Amino acid sequence: MIRLLCLLLIVLCGPVVSRAEQPALEAMDWPAVEAAARGGTVRFFMFGGWAHTNKWVDEYVAAELKTRYGIALQRVPMDAAAFMNKLLAEHAAGKQDGSIDLLWINGENFKNAKEAGLLYGPVAQRLPNFQQYVDPEAAAMDFGTPTEGYEVPYGRAQFVFEYDSARTPEPPRTFAALARWVQENPGQFTYPQPPDFTGSAFIRQAFYALTGGHEQYLRPFDRELFDSKAPALWTYLQDMKPSLWQGGKTYPKDSAGLDTLFARGEVAFSMSYHPSHAQSQILAGTYPPTVRTFIMDDGSLFNTHFTAIPANSPNKAAAMVAANFLLSPEAQLSKFDPANWGDSPAIDLARLDEATRARFLAVDLGPATLPPDALAANGVPEIPAAWLEALEKGWSNNVLR
């Protein structure tokens, strides 16, 4: 229903007309942009399910933006599907001064927003920290969609499973072994309900593993290929369903819900798109110190997540300054520390001076975090967003019902 509304609005509405002051902003050099941003407010719409991430934004980012640039940051917790529909509704109404200034976004939501003309840009190449610290090739694509400067790198992610080594000393390390483990341990496993991004990533990884790998899907969506391959995934998940937590009658709403079940001992595994998430939870006292992470031998998804500025933001200069600050070595280093968030840096460490690079390398990621070489060994890329959308719809039709 959400996507149907989005598609109808995209079809019925033309692009938002640029505000009169946009050409002036686009002609400014960076010091002028910073001057125009001073005194502004940035309403940052982002997933709000992680307390440690919320705290980092509210306390560190907000304080730094206020001190350095005189910008007030207001974090607005909202799932991506909800803020996408908010953007589309404002677009349909022709609202020139929107209610969102900065988005935490990637994947199918970026694709849909870009295609609908909802984003301001190109902007990334105008940001000094993008120019200095980002490998443009690494930020050129987002789930198969060219970014073309319409979103700004924020962090990097890779999918891991979390388990308590005191409870489950030998976790299953392939999807075939996972199916056997679930059958032998009924009620001890579940996953977030797609289209939650973590639940969607779980079924996407299983899709790769059960159908011959990701390479065949690194191209525009092919309905015939999808229809021939996807039934293996539906059968796998249907067979698993009766042995899931709550007998598969319900699923956690999101990854935060799954984390809670895991922390309570109701299930034996959680999962995250952030390799240091478990260590952050240990430091927060939410997980026991015996929690560790692992990745499947079948592969582990990795991607980049981004920020973007809506086309109808009335505070574009302030949003640009905020996005640029989030890319700074100082912010990326703070974000990398599991005591704050544990999100991997979006900047290229090779572009840093030696002293700054040494500070990143000295960050203690903790015993629950896999080393970078272990993650890289089994890393697999995301496929174009149209495949993701088909998988989420197919899961709803073939597994949920």
Tab-separated table of N, CA and C in Angstrom, residues 3 50 80-81 106-109 143 159-161 175 189-209 226 233-234 237 251-256 258 271-273 300-303 380-396 399:
chain	number	residue	atom	x	y	z
A	3	ARG	N	3.922	1.622	-1.158
A	3	ARG	CA	4.558	1.830	-2.459
A	3	ARG	C	3.536	2.230	-3.514
A	50	TRP	N	17.420	3.172	17.582
A	50	TRP	CA	18.659	2.851	18.305
A	50	TRP	C	18.992	3.974	19.276
A	80	ALA	N	11.814	5.196	7.277
A	80	ALA	CA	12.002	5.712	5.928
A	80	ALA	C	10.709	5.712	5.120
A	81	ALA	N	9.903	4.656	5.245
A	81	ALA	CA	8.646	4.610	4.485
A	81	ALA	C	7.743	5.775	4.848
A	106	ASN	N	19.019	5.528	2.011
A	106	ASN	CA	19.752	4.811	0.967
A	106	ASN	C	18.828	3.807	0.303
A	107	GLY	N	19.370	3.080	-0.668
A	107	GLY	CA	18.656	1.987	-1.284
A	107	GLY	C	17.421	2.395	-2.057
A	108	GLU	N	16.352	1.616	-1.891
A	108	GLU	CA	15.141	1.817	-2.662
A	108	GLU	C	14.512	3.180	-2.378
A	109	ASN	N	14.660	3.683	-1.142
A	109	ASN	CA	14.074	4.985	-0.825
A	109	ASN	C	14.802	6.101	-1.568
A	143	PHE	N	22.776	0.890	-4.270
A	143	PHE	CA	21.880	-0.198	-4.687
A	143	PHE	C	21.599	-0.123	-6.194
A	159	PHE	N	26.577	-6.588	7.157
A	159	PHE	CA	25.614	-7.388	7.900
A	159	PHE	C	26.302	-8.444	8.746
A	160	VAL	N	25.955	-8.476	10.030
A	160	VAL	CA	26.488	-9.488	10.954
A	160	VAL	C	25.352	-10.081	11.776
A	161	PHE	N	25.566	-11.297	12.249
A	161	PHE	CA	24.685	-11.929	13.230
A	161	PHE	C	25.314	-11.791	14.607
A	175	PHE	N	23.466	-20.725	5.533
A	175	PHE	CA	22.006	-20.676	5.606
A	175	PHE	C	21.403	-22.073	5.677
A	189	PHE	N	14.609	-18.413	17.143
A	189	PHE	CA	15.111	-17.570	16.043
A	189	PHE	C	13.945	-16.810	15.419
A	190	THR	N	14.224	-15.592	14.996
A	190	THR	CA	13.302	-14.808	14.178
A	190	THR	C	14.090	-13.721	13.486
A	191	TYR	N	13.425	-12.929	12.690
A	191	TYR	CA	14.070	-11.811	11.993
A	191	TYR	C	13.051	-10.686	11.844
A	192	PRO	N	13.511	-9.434	11.718
A	192	PRO	CA	12.566	-8.323	11.579
A	192	PRO	C	11.727	-8.455	10.312
A	193	GLN	N	10.524	-7.977	10.394
A	193	GLN	CA	9.597	-8.104	9.264
A	193	GLN	C	9.965	-7.148	8.148
A	194	PRO	N	10.300	-7.658	6.965
A	194	PRO	CA	10.503	-6.757	5.830
A	194	PRO	C	9.218	-5.936	5.594
A	195	PRO	N	9.341	-4.668	5.175
A	195	PRO	CA	10.530	-4.037	4.596
A	195	PRO	C	11.477	-3.365	5.583
A	196	ASP	N	11.387	-3.661	6.890
A	196	ASP	CA	12.458	-3.186	7.769
A	196	ASP	C	13.800	-3.523	7.130
A	197	PHE	N	14.745	-2.578	7.175
A	197	PHE	CA	15.964	-2.756	6.384
A	197	PHE	C	16.808	-3.939	6.843
A	198	THR	N	16.769	-4.254	8.154
A	198	THR	CA	17.537	-5.407	8.626
A	198	THR	C	16.860	-6.711	8.212
A	199	GLY	N	15.550	-6.780	8.355
A	199	GLY	CA	14.830	-7.961	7.904
A	199	GLY	C	14.939	-8.162	6.408
A	200	SER	N	14.884	-7.073	5.661
A	200	SER	CA	15.043	-7.147	4.212
A	200	SER	C	16.437	-7.639	3.848
A	201	ALA	N	17.456	-7.177	4.585
A	201	ALA	CA	18.824	-7.638	4.325
A	201	ALA	C	18.968	-9.123	4.627
A	202	PHE	N	18.294	-9.599	5.670
A	202	PHE	CA	18.364	-11.033	6.000
A	202	PHE	C	17.823	-11.884	4.847
A	203	ILE	N	16.645	-11.528	4.317
A	203	ILE	CA	16.090	-12.354	3.236
A	203	ILE	C	16.901	-12.190	1.959
A	204	ARG	N	17.529	-11.026	1.786
A	204	ARG	CA	18.358	-10.812	0.596
A	204	ARG	C	19.602	-11.697	0.651
A	205	GLN	N	20.217	-11.784	1.825
A	205	GLN	CA	21.374	-12.666	1.966
A	205	GLN	C	20.992	-14.121	1.714
A	206	ALA	N	19.838	-14.522	2.250
A	206	ALA	CA	19.374	-15.890	2.019
A	206	ALA	C	19.114	-16.124	0.533
A	207	PHE	N	18.584	-15.131	-0.131
A	207	PHE	CA	18.329	-15.225	-1.579
A	207	PHE	C	19.622	-15.478	-2.343
A	208	TYR	N	20.650	-14.729	-2.015
A	208	TYR	CA	21.957	-14.961	-2.639
A	208	TYR	C	22.406	-16.412	-2.416
A	209	ALA	N	22.359	-16.838	-1.140
A	209	ALA	CA	22.938	-18.129	-0.760
A	209	ALA	C	22.194	-19.305	-1.373
A	226	PHE	N	13.928	-13.642	-11.833
A	226	PHE	CA	13.427	-13.579	-10.461
A	226	PHE	C	12.397	-14.673	-10.209
A	233	LEU	N	13.743	-19.383	-2.217
A	233	LEU	CA	13.750	-18.577	-0.994
A	233	LEU	C	12.432	-18.720	-0.254
A	234	TRP	N	11.304	-18.641	-0.980
A	234	TRP	CA	10.001	-18.739	-0.309
A	234	TRP	C	9.868	-20.100	0.390
A	237	LEU	N	11.998	-20.125	3.622
A	237	LEU	CA	11.427	-19.334	4.710
A	237	LEU	C	10.105	-19.924	5.200
A	251	TYR	N	6.343	-11.131	13.738
A	251	TYR	CA	7.766	-10.838	13.581
A	251	TYR	C	8.079	-9.530	14.290
A	252	PRO	N	9.311	-9.348	14.767
A	252	PRO	CA	9.679	-8.038	15.314
A	252	PRO	C	9.472	-6.943	14.276
A	253	LYS	N	9.028	-5.794	14.738
A	253	LYS	CA	8.759	-4.677	13.841
A	253	LYS	C	10.024	-4.175	13.162
A	254	ASP	N	11.133	-4.199	13.901
A	254	ASP	CA	12.383	-3.670	13.365
A	254	ASP	C	13.547	-4.295	14.118
A	255	SER	N	14.760	-3.855	13.770
A	255	SER	CA	15.944	-4.448	14.411
A	255	SER	C	16.002	-4.137	15.896
A	256	ALA	N	15.483	-2.985	16.302
A	256	ALA	CA	15.470	-2.651	17.728
A	256	ALA	C	14.592	-3.638	18.499
A	258	LEU	N	14.066	-6.760	17.637
A	258	LEU	CA	14.817	-8.012	17.706
A	258	LEU	C	15.912	-7.920	18.762
A	271	MET	N	20.645	-9.539	14.799
A	271	MET	CA	21.377	-9.260	13.568
A	271	MET	C	21.435	-7.753	13.385
A	272	SER	N	22.465	-7.301	12.700
A	272	SER	CA	22.656	-5.858	12.534
A	272	SER	C	23.410	-5.572	11.255
A	273	TYR	N	23.156	-4.386	10.714
A	273	TYR	CA	23.921	-3.926	9.565
A	273	TYR	C	25.121	-3.087	10.007
A	300	SER	N	28.297	-11.833	3.246
A	300	SER	CA	27.807	-10.803	4.161
A	300	SER	C	27.635	-9.498	3.385
A	301	LEU	N	26.405	-9.017	3.337
A	301	LEU	CA	26.102	-7.796	2.585
A	301	LEU	C	26.832	-6.581	3.154
A	302	PHE	N	27.309	-5.708	2.277
A	302	PHE	CA	27.862	-4.427	2.714
A	302	PHE	C	27.295	-3.323	1.828
A	303	ASN	N	27.219	-2.128	2.382
A	303	ASN	CA	26.785	-0.976	1.589
A	303	ASN	C	27.197	0.324	2.275
A	380	VAL	N	29.795	-9.162	0.292
A	380	VAL	CA	29.124	-9.212	-1.014
A	380	VAL	C	28.320	-7.927	-1.200
A	381	PRO	N	28.233	-7.413	-2.428
A	381	PRO	CA	27.592	-6.116	-2.647
A	381	PRO	C	26.071	-6.204	-2.702
A	382	GLU	N	25.456	-5.049	-2.563
A	382	GLU	CA	24.019	-4.934	-2.757
A	382	GLU	C	23.685	-5.010	-4.251
A	383	ILE	N	22.487	-5.466	-4.545
A	383	ILE	CA	22.009	-5.526	-5.919
A	383	ILE	C	21.052	-4.359	-6.162
A	384	PRO	N	20.729	-4.043	-7.413
A	384	PRO	CA	19.857	-2.898	-7.687
A	384	PRO	C	18.539	-2.956	-6.923
A	385	ALA	N	18.034	-1.764	-6.611
A	385	ALA	CA	16.891	-1.639	-5.706
A	385	ALA	C	15.641	-2.344	-6.219
A	386	ALA	N	15.482	-2.489	-7.524
A	386	ALA	CA	14.280	-3.143	-8.043
A	386	ALA	C	14.200	-4.605	-7.598
A	387	TRP	N	15.349	-5.259	-7.452
A	387	TRP	CA	15.359	-6.627	-6.946
A	387	TRP	C	14.902	-6.649	-5.482
A	388	LEU	N	15.383	-5.682	-4.718
A	388	LEU	CA	15.005	-5.575	-3.312
A	388	LEU	C	13.503	-5.394	-3.178
A	389	GLU	N	12.923	-4.514	-4.000
A	389	GLU	CA	11.488	-4.265	-3.935
A	389	GLU	C	10.699	-5.529	-4.270
A	390	ALA	N	11.168	-6.277	-5.268
A	390	ALA	CA	10.488	-7.518	-5.637
A	390	ALA	C	10.579	-8.550	-4.516
A	391	LEU	N	11.725	-8.612	-3.845
A	391	LEU	CA	11.887	-9.548	-2.734
A	391	LEU	C	10.966	-9.187	-1.570
A	392	GLU	N	10.873	-7.923	-1.249
A	392	GLU	CA	10.011	-7.516	-0.140
A	392	GLU	C	8.540	-7.788	-0.447
A	393	LYS	N	8.122	-7.476	-1.656
A	393	LYS	CA	6.739	-7.764	-2.048
A	393	LYS	C	6.492	-9.268	-2.076
A	394	GLY	N	7.450	-10.013	-2.617
A	394	GLY	CA	7.300	-11.462	-2.674
A	394	GLY	C	7.246	-12.088	-1.299
A	395	TRP	N	8.036	-11.576	-0.352
A	395	TRP	CA	7.993	-12.091	1.021
A	395	TRP	C	6.599	-11.882	1.611
A	396	SER	N	6.048	-10.705	1.407
A	396	SER	CA	4.716	-10.418	1.939
A	396	SER	C	3.667	-11.358	1.350
A	399	VAL	N	5.279	-15.483	2.152
A	399	VAL	CA	5.737	-15.949	3.466
A	399	VAL	C	4.861	-15.392	4.582
